[in-house]
Amino acid sequence: EAGVTQFPSHSVIEKGQTVTLRCDPISGHDNLYWYRRVMGKEIKFLLHFVKESKQDESGMPNNRFLAERTGGTYSTLKVQPAELEDSGVYFCASSQGAGRSLSSYNEQFFGPGTRLTVL
Amino acid sequence: AQSVSQHNHHVILSEAASLELGCNYSYGGTVNLFWYVQYPGQHLQLLLKYFSGDPLVKGIKGFEAEFIKSKFSFNLRKPSVQWSDTAEYFCAVSRYNQGGKLIFGQGTELSVKP
């Protein structure tokens, strides 16, 4: 079974440019999460999809970040325009099950992450 | 304030030494507790998890963790580490009925000297 994949693995862009990160979850996983780790800090939650719906986007830093999951399969996270403080590693994770309570009990499988550097 | 706190940023041990990594959280109510590990160049993967029942949880590769509710702690232990345990370890918490989002500690880098 293929794991969670993310593309690209690395991205280096200049401040003000746009970048789109992609995550392909494990097939059949309804839950898809985005997390970010800024250097030297903890991994922080960004948002949670259940199928194509945003369940929780409380961790999104600001309106420069836009996440989509059309059709409930892969997800994209767009940063526009990118700022220096957006640099970090962006992780995607997926899990089975749906619902606010059930989701808590399911193991999240993580992708390798996308390392974003904004110059 | 940090909601999930890992006591050590970097731990250096020799092979065969015993390991204990501390983790405390500050949430009340029902929580689920996890330890994840990231080996060099690899994905984050689950070591072990606690949802309910026996507070002593056994995971993969000889790791175990003990949930002490009164202390809001979930410390990770291994009696004898190996060089291959060199990795970064993350404690994480999810709160009941919040969709499973994980709240991570800042991570502990473990270096095991051969």
PDB file of C-alpha atoms in Angstrom:
ATOM      1  CA  GLU A   1       0.000   0.000   0.000  1.00  0.00           C
ATOM      2  CA  ALA A   2       1.401   3.375  -0.989  1.00  0.00           C
ATOM      3  CA  GLY A   3       1.962   5.808   1.837  1.00  0.00           C
ATOM      4  CA  VAL A   4       1.242   9.509   2.004  1.00  0.00           C
ATOM      5  CA  THR A   5       3.169  11.368  -0.676  1.00  0.00           C
ATOM      6  CA  GLN A   6       4.006  15.031  -0.926  1.00  0.00           C
ATOM      7  CA  PHE A   7       5.289  17.136  -3.779  1.00  0.00           C
ATOM      8  CA  PRO A   8       7.684  18.843  -4.109  1.00  0.00           C
ATOM      9  CA  SER A   9      10.168  17.621  -1.550  1.00  0.00           C
ATOM     10  CA  HIS A  10      11.918  20.986  -1.562  1.00  0.00           C
ATOM     11  CA  SER A  11      10.931  24.416  -2.811  1.00  0.00           C
ATOM     12  CA  VAL A  12      12.994  27.579  -2.785  1.00  0.00           C
ATOM     13  CA  ILE A  13      11.162  30.747  -3.752  1.00  0.00           C
ATOM     14  CA  GLU A  14      11.544  34.474  -3.307  1.00  0.00           C
ATOM     15  CA  LYS A  15       9.428  36.576  -1.036  1.00  0.00           C
ATOM     16  CA  GLY A  16       6.250  37.619  -2.811  1.00  0.00           C
ATOM     17  CA  GLN A  17       6.072  34.575  -5.062  1.00  0.00           C
ATOM     18  CA  THR A  18       3.412  31.889  -4.962  1.00  0.00           C
ATOM     19  CA  VAL A  19       3.983  28.248  -4.091  1.00  0.00           C
ATOM     20  CA  THR A  20       1.600  25.307  -4.181  1.00  0.00           C
ATOM     21  CA  LEU A  21       2.255  22.188  -2.158  1.00  0.00           C
ATOM     22  CA  ARG A  22       0.508  18.931  -2.907  1.00  0.00           C
ATOM     23  CA  CYS A  23      -0.402  15.995  -0.699  1.00  0.00           C
ATOM     24  CA  ASP A  24      -1.721  12.616  -1.813  1.00  0.00           C
ATOM     25  CA  PRO A  25      -3.146  10.742   1.164  1.00  0.00           C
ATOM     26  CA  ILE A  26      -3.433   6.995   1.534  1.00  0.00           C
ATOM     27  CA  SER A  27      -6.273   5.768  -0.647  1.00  0.00           C
ATOM     28  CA  GLY A  28      -9.535   5.559   1.266  1.00  0.00           C
ATOM     29  CA  HIS A  29      -8.468   7.861   4.086  1.00  0.00           C
ATOM     30  CA  ASP A  30     -11.166  10.428   4.705  1.00  0.00           C
ATOM     31  CA  ASN A  31      -9.123  12.570   7.068  1.00  0.00           C
ATOM     32  CA  LEU A  32      -6.327  14.743   5.751  1.00  0.00           C
ATOM     33  CA  TYR A  33      -4.294  17.056   7.947  1.00  0.00           C
ATOM     34  CA  TRP A  34      -1.691  19.712   7.220  1.00  0.00           C
ATOM     35  CA  TYR A  35       0.986  20.592   9.756  1.00  0.00           C
ATOM     36  CA  ARG A  36       3.996  22.897   9.662  1.00  0.00           C
ATOM     37  CA  ARG A  37       7.302  22.961  11.487  1.00  0.00           C
ATOM     38  CA  VAL A  38       9.171  26.207  11.504  1.00  0.00           C
ATOM     39  CA  MET A  39      12.867  25.707  12.289  1.00  0.00           C
ATOM     40  CA  GLY A  40      13.508  25.290  15.977  1.00  0.00           C
ATOM     41  CA  LYS A  41       9.841  25.127  16.867  1.00  0.00           C
ATOM     42  CA  GLU A  42       7.255  22.422  17.394  1.00  0.00           C
ATOM     43  CA  ILE A  43       5.144  20.866  14.655  1.00  0.00           C
ATOM     44  CA  LYS A  44       1.926  22.877  14.493  1.00  0.00           C
ATOM     45  CA  PHE A  45      -1.484  21.940  13.153  1.00  0.00           C
ATOM     46  CA  LEU A  46      -2.753  23.971  10.220  1.00  0.00           C
ATOM     47  CA  LEU A  47      -6.002  22.386   9.122  1.00  0.00           C
ATOM     48  CA  HIS A  48      -8.090  19.227   8.801  1.00  0.00           C
ATOM     49  CA  PHE A  49     -10.207  17.988   5.928  1.00  0.00           C
ATOM     50  CA  VAL A  50     -12.853  15.310   6.154  1.00  0.00           C
ATOM     51  CA  LYS A  51     -13.264  14.212   2.581  1.00  0.00           C
ATOM     52  CA  GLU A  52     -13.577  17.490   0.658  1.00  0.00           C
ATOM     53  CA  SER A  53     -14.821  19.584   3.576  1.00  0.00           C
ATOM     54  CA  LYS A  54     -12.710  21.721   5.865  1.00  0.00           C
ATOM     55  CA  GLN A  55     -13.403  20.386   9.350  1.00  0.00           C
ATOM     56  CA  ASP A  56     -11.051  22.674  11.227  1.00  0.00           C
ATOM     57  CA  GLU A  57      -8.847  25.441   9.867  1.00  0.00           C
ATOM     58  CA  SER A  58      -8.057  27.050  13.186  1.00  0.00           C
ATOM     59  CA  GLY A  59      -4.326  26.679  12.676  1.00  0.00           C
ATOM     60  CA  MET A  60      -4.043  28.505   9.358  1.00  0.00           C
ATOM     61  CA  PRO A  61      -1.725  31.475   9.979  1.00  0.00           C
ATOM     62  CA  ASN A  62      -3.488  34.048   7.801  1.00  0.00           C
ATOM     63  CA  ASN A  63      -5.364  34.516   4.542  1.00  0.00           C
ATOM     64  CA  ARG A  64      -2.225  34.096   2.458  1.00  0.00           C
ATOM     65  CA  PHE A  65      -2.710  30.371   2.943  1.00  0.00           C
ATOM     66  CA  LEU A  66      -5.371  28.527   0.973  1.00  0.00           C
ATOM     67  CA  ALA A  67      -5.996  24.796   1.197  1.00  0.00           C
ATOM     68  CA  GLU A  68      -8.230  22.759  -1.045  1.00  0.00           C
ATOM     69  CA  ARG A  69      -9.214  19.142  -1.376  1.00  0.00           C
ATOM     70  CA  THR A  70     -11.390  18.908  -4.443  1.00  0.00           C
ATOM     71  CA  GLY A  71     -13.127  15.559  -4.812  1.00  0.00           C
ATOM     72  CA  GLY A  72     -11.881  14.432  -1.428  1.00  0.00           C
ATOM     73  CA  THR A  73      -8.676  12.922  -2.751  1.00  0.00           C
ATOM     74  CA  TYR A  74      -5.443  14.911  -2.953  1.00  0.00           C
ATOM     75  CA  SER A  75      -5.021  18.273  -1.300  1.00  0.00           C
ATOM     76  CA  THR A  76      -3.125  21.422  -2.193  1.00  0.00           C
ATOM     77  CA  LEU A  77      -1.842  24.156   0.065  1.00  0.00           C
ATOM     78  CA  LYS A  78      -1.110  27.433  -1.665  1.00  0.00           C
ATOM     79  CA  VAL A  79       0.866  30.262  -0.144  1.00  0.00           C
ATOM     80  CA  GLN A  80       0.343  33.572  -1.916  1.00  0.00           C
ATOM     81  CA  PRO A  81       2.305  35.779  -1.548  1.00  0.00           C
ATOM     82  CA  ALA A  82       5.001  33.959   0.400  1.00  0.00           C
ATOM     83  CA  GLU A  83       6.782  35.729   3.244  1.00  0.00           C
ATOM     84  CA  LEU A  84      10.075  34.937   4.947  1.00  0.00           C
ATOM     85  CA  GLU A  85       8.334  33.551   8.035  1.00  0.00           C
ATOM     86  CA  ASP A  86       6.558  30.920   5.923  1.00  0.00           C
ATOM     87  CA  SER A  87       9.796  28.960   5.630  1.00  0.00           C
ATOM     88  CA  GLY A  88       9.625  25.551   7.244  1.00  0.00           C
ATOM     89  CA  VAL A  89       8.663  21.954   6.650  1.00  0.00           C
ATOM     90  CA  TYR A  90       5.055  21.318   5.704  1.00  0.00           C
ATOM     91  CA  PHE A  91       3.751  17.895   6.629  1.00  0.00           C
ATOM     92  CA  CYS A  92       0.633  16.186   5.464  1.00  0.00           C
ATOM     93  CA  ALA A  93      -0.991  13.272   7.282  1.00  0.00           C
ATOM     94  CA  SER A  94      -4.005  11.110   6.635  1.00  0.00           C
ATOM     95  CA  SER A  95      -6.145   8.736   8.657  1.00  0.00           C
ATOM     96  CA  GLN A  96      -9.216   6.584   8.342  1.00  0.00           C
ATOM     97  CA  GLY A  97     -12.590   7.281   9.799  1.00  0.00           C
ATOM     98  CA  ALA A  98     -14.638  10.402  10.006  1.00  0.00           C
ATOM     99  CA  GLY A  99     -16.318  12.500  12.589  1.00  0.00           C
ATOM    100  CA  ARG A 100     -14.905  14.677  15.310  1.00  0.00           C
ATOM    101  CA  SER A 101     -14.771  11.923  17.891  1.00  0.00           C
ATOM    102  CA  LEU A 102     -13.824   8.925  15.802  1.00  0.00           C
ATOM    103  CA  SER A 103     -10.999  10.765  14.111  1.00  0.00           C
ATOM    104  CA  SER A 104      -9.250  11.076  17.435  1.00  0.00           C
ATOM    105  CA  TYR A 105      -8.685   7.332  17.630  1.00  0.00           C
ATOM    106  CA  ASN A 106      -7.167   6.719  14.257  1.00  0.00           C
ATOM    107  CA  GLU A 107      -3.444   6.668  13.599  1.00  0.00           C
ATOM    108  CA  GLN A 108      -2.254   9.449  11.366  1.00  0.00           C
ATOM    109  CA  PHE A 109       0.214   8.455   8.676  1.00  0.00           C
ATOM    110  CA  PHE A 110       2.615  11.200   7.737  1.00  0.00           C
ATOM    111  CA  GLY A 111       4.165  12.122   4.435  1.00  0.00           C
ATOM    112  CA  PRO A 112       7.846  13.018   4.059  1.00  0.00           C
ATOM    113  CA  GLY A 113       7.158  16.728   4.176  1.00  0.00           C
ATOM    114  CA  THR A 114       7.915  19.615   1.845  1.00  0.00           C
ATOM    115  CA  ARG A 115      10.766  21.864   2.889  1.00  0.00           C
ATOM    116  CA  LEU A 116       9.875  25.416   1.869  1.00  0.00           C
ATOM    117  CA  THR A 117      12.509  28.121   1.884  1.00  0.00           C
ATOM    118  CA  VAL A 118      11.450  31.706   1.238  1.00  0.00           C
ATOM    119  CA  LEU A 119      14.344  34.039   0.431  1.00  0.00           C
TER     120      LEU A 119
ATOM    121  CA  ALA B   1       2.548  28.693  27.162  1.00  0.00           C
ATOM    122  CA  GLN B   2       3.582  25.352  25.721  1.00  0.00           C
ATOM    123  CA  SER B   3       0.667  22.934  25.875  1.00  0.00           C
ATOM    124  CA  VAL B   4       2.739  19.842  25.317  1.00  0.00           C
ATOM    125  CA  SER B   5       6.158  20.015  26.873  1.00  0.00           C
ATOM    126  CA  GLN B   6       9.102  17.738  26.259  1.00  0.00           C
ATOM    127  CA  HIS B   7      11.723  18.089  28.920  1.00  0.00           C
ATOM    128  CA  ASN B   8      14.858  17.619  26.873  1.00  0.00           C
ATOM    129  CA  HIS B   9      15.832  19.164  23.572  1.00  0.00           C
ATOM    130  CA  HIS B  10      18.823  16.909  22.944  1.00  0.00           C
ATOM    131  CA  VAL B  11      19.827  13.706  24.704  1.00  0.00           C
ATOM    132  CA  ILE B  12      23.097  11.888  24.122  1.00  0.00           C
ATOM    133  CA  LEU B  13      23.481   8.301  25.336  1.00  0.00           C
ATOM    134  CA  SER B  14      25.836   5.404  24.853  1.00  0.00           C
ATOM    135  CA  GLU B  15      24.548   2.112  23.518  1.00  0.00           C
ATOM    136  CA  ALA B  16      22.880  -0.092  26.170  1.00  0.00           C
ATOM    137  CA  ALA B  17      22.036   2.897  28.356  1.00  0.00           C
ATOM    138  CA  SER B  18      18.461   3.276  29.535  1.00  0.00           C
ATOM    139  CA  LEU B  19      16.294   6.011  28.081  1.00  0.00           C
ATOM    140  CA  GLU B  20      13.513   8.075  29.522  1.00  0.00           C
ATOM    141  CA  LEU B  21      12.091  11.060  27.641  1.00  0.00           C
ATOM    142  CA  GLY B  22       9.690  13.236  29.525  1.00  0.00           C
ATOM    143  CA  CYS B  23       6.401  14.597  28.195  1.00  0.00           C
ATOM    144  CA  ASN B  24       3.820  16.671  30.027  1.00  0.00           C
ATOM    145  CA  TYR B  25       0.633  18.196  28.734  1.00  0.00           C
ATOM    146  CA  SER B  26      -1.618  20.868  30.113  1.00  0.00           C
ATOM    147  CA  TYR B  27      -5.076  19.838  28.903  1.00  0.00           C
ATOM    148  CA  GLY B  28      -7.887  18.615  31.129  1.00  0.00           C
ATOM    149  CA  GLY B  29     -10.528  16.204  30.014  1.00  0.00           C
ATOM    150  CA  THR B  30     -10.108  13.185  27.808  1.00  0.00           C
ATOM    151  CA  VAL B  31      -6.915  13.083  25.802  1.00  0.00           C
ATOM    152  CA  ASN B  32      -5.227  10.589  23.537  1.00  0.00           C
ATOM    153  CA  LEU B  33      -1.464  10.422  23.757  1.00  0.00           C
ATOM    154  CA  PHE B  34       1.123   9.522  21.160  1.00  0.00           C
ATOM    155  CA  TRP B  35       4.833   9.222  20.644  1.00  0.00           C
ATOM    156  CA  TYR B  36       6.090   9.637  17.100  1.00  0.00           C
ATOM    157  CA  VAL B  37       9.631   9.131  15.874  1.00  0.00           C
ATOM    158  CA  GLN B  38      11.454  10.523  12.866  1.00  0.00           C
ATOM    159  CA  TYR B  39      14.587   8.620  11.893  1.00  0.00           C
ATOM    160  CA  PRO B  40      17.107  10.527   9.771  1.00  0.00           C
ATOM    161  CA  GLY B  41      15.756  10.929   6.254  1.00  0.00           C
ATOM    162  CA  GLN B  42      12.486   9.161   7.008  1.00  0.00           C
ATOM    163  CA  HIS B  43       8.839  10.009   7.653  1.00  0.00           C
ATOM    164  CA  LEU B  44       7.340  10.594  11.044  1.00  0.00           C
ATOM    165  CA  GLN B  45       6.045   7.253  12.252  1.00  0.00           C
ATOM    166  CA  LEU B  46       4.001   6.164  15.233  1.00  0.00           C
ATOM    167  CA  LEU B  47       5.897   4.504  18.083  1.00  0.00           C
ATOM    168  CA  LEU B  48       2.987   3.978  20.423  1.00  0.00           C
ATOM    169  CA  LYS B  49      -0.318   5.436  21.534  1.00  0.00           C
ATOM    170  CA  TYR B  50      -2.582   5.535  24.556  1.00  0.00           C
ATOM    171  CA  PHE B  51      -6.355   5.860  24.332  1.00  0.00           C
ATOM    172  CA  SER B  52      -7.664   4.074  27.413  1.00  0.00           C
ATOM    173  CA  GLY B  53      -7.112   1.046  29.628  1.00  0.00           C
ATOM    174  CA  ASP B  54      -3.723  -0.074  30.890  1.00  0.00           C
ATOM    175  CA  PRO B  55      -1.654   3.076  31.411  1.00  0.00           C
ATOM    176  CA  LEU B  56       1.536   1.212  30.505  1.00  0.00           C
ATOM    177  CA  VAL B  57       1.660   1.054  26.746  1.00  0.00           C
ATOM    178  CA  LYS B  58       4.094  -1.015  24.723  1.00  0.00           C
ATOM    179  CA  GLY B  59       5.123   0.087  21.275  1.00  0.00           C
ATOM    180  CA  ILE B  60       7.420  -0.959  18.497  1.00  0.00           C
ATOM    181  CA  LYS B  61      11.157  -1.558  18.834  1.00  0.00           C
ATOM    182  CA  GLY B  62      11.051  -2.169  22.589  1.00  0.00           C
ATOM    183  CA  PHE B  63       9.681   1.240  23.536  1.00  0.00           C
ATOM    184  CA  GLU B  64       7.040   1.727  26.198  1.00  0.00           C
ATOM    185  CA  ALA B  65       5.331   4.704  27.779  1.00  0.00           C
ATOM    186  CA  GLU B  66       3.415   5.237  30.970  1.00  0.00           C
ATOM    187  CA  PHE B  67       0.418   7.502  31.271  1.00  0.00           C
ATOM    188  CA  ILE B  68       0.198   9.081  34.723  1.00  0.00           C
ATOM    189  CA  LYS B  69      -3.040  11.051  34.749  1.00  0.00           C
ATOM    190  CA  SER B  70      -2.379  12.795  38.055  1.00  0.00           C
ATOM    191  CA  LYS B  71       0.885  14.164  36.712  1.00  0.00           C
ATOM    192  CA  PHE B  72      -0.381  14.894  33.171  1.00  0.00           C
ATOM    193  CA  SER B  73       2.610  12.931  31.946  1.00  0.00           C
ATOM    194  CA  PHE B  74       3.335  10.359  29.260  1.00  0.00           C
ATOM    195  CA  ASN B  75       7.020   9.521  29.481  1.00  0.00           C
ATOM    196  CA  LEU B  76       8.741   7.327  26.935  1.00  0.00           C
ATOM    197  CA  ARG B  77      11.154   4.630  28.063  1.00  0.00           C
ATOM    198  CA  LYS B  78      13.456   2.007  26.657  1.00  0.00           C
ATOM    199  CA  PRO B  79      15.652  -0.172  28.892  1.00  0.00           C
ATOM    200  CA  SER B  80      18.587  -0.420  26.507  1.00  0.00           C
ATOM    201  CA  VAL B  81      19.073   1.871  23.519  1.00  0.00           C
ATOM    202  CA  GLN B  82      20.818   0.987  20.291  1.00  0.00           C
ATOM    203  CA  TRP B  83      22.662   3.152  17.800  1.00  0.00           C
ATOM    204  CA  SER B  84      19.690   2.683  15.436  1.00  0.00           C
ATOM    205  CA  ASP B  85      17.458   4.534  17.922  1.00  0.00           C
ATOM    206  CA  THR B  86      19.157   7.784  16.949  1.00  0.00           C
ATOM    207  CA  ALA B  87      16.230   9.934  15.832  1.00  0.00           C
ATOM    208  CA  GLU B  88      13.974  12.776  16.842  1.00  0.00           C
ATOM    209  CA  TYR B  89      11.101  11.859  19.156  1.00  0.00           C
ATOM    210  CA  PHE B  90       7.839  13.752  19.389  1.00  0.00           C
ATOM    211  CA  CYS B  91       5.175  13.558  22.040  1.00  0.00           C
ATOM    212  CA  ALA B  92       1.691  14.512  20.835  1.00  0.00           C
ATOM    213  CA  VAL B  93      -1.784  14.884  22.262  1.00  0.00           C
ATOM    214  CA  SER B  94      -5.194  14.871  20.670  1.00  0.00           C
ATOM    215  CA  ARG B  95      -8.226  16.047  22.578  1.00  0.00           C
ATOM    216  CA  TYR B  96     -11.486  14.167  22.478  1.00  0.00           C
ATOM    217  CA  ASN B  97     -13.995  15.376  19.916  1.00  0.00           C
ATOM    218  CA  GLN B  98     -11.601  17.750  18.174  1.00  0.00           C
ATOM    219  CA  GLY B  99     -11.222  15.814  14.966  1.00  0.00           C
ATOM    220  CA  GLY B 100      -7.954  14.142  15.827  1.00  0.00           C
ATOM    221  CA  LYS B 101      -5.661  17.127  15.320  1.00  0.00           C
ATOM    222  CA  LEU B 102      -2.360  16.520  17.035  1.00  0.00           C
ATOM    223  CA  ILE B 103      -0.680  18.999  19.351  1.00  0.00           C
ATOM    224  CA  PHE B 104       3.025  18.289  19.409  1.00  0.00           C
ATOM    225  CA  GLY B 105       5.794  18.924  21.845  1.00  0.00           C
ATOM    226  CA  GLN B 106       8.939  20.557  20.538  1.00  0.00           C
ATOM    227  CA  GLY B 107      10.720  17.268  19.933  1.00  0.00           C
ATOM    228  CA  THR B 108      13.740  15.590  21.508  1.00  0.00           C
ATOM    229  CA  GLU B 109      16.773  14.679  19.465  1.00  0.00           C
ATOM    230  CA  LEU B 110      18.316  11.446  20.671  1.00  0.00           C
ATOM    231  CA  SER B 111      21.878  10.642  19.688  1.00  0.00           C
ATOM    232  CA  VAL B 112      23.147   7.186  20.599  1.00  0.00           C
ATOM    233  CA  LYS B 113      26.888   6.702  20.493  1.00  0.00           C
ATOM    234  CA  PRO B 114      28.109   3.257  19.418  1.00  0.00           C
TER     235      PRO B 114
END
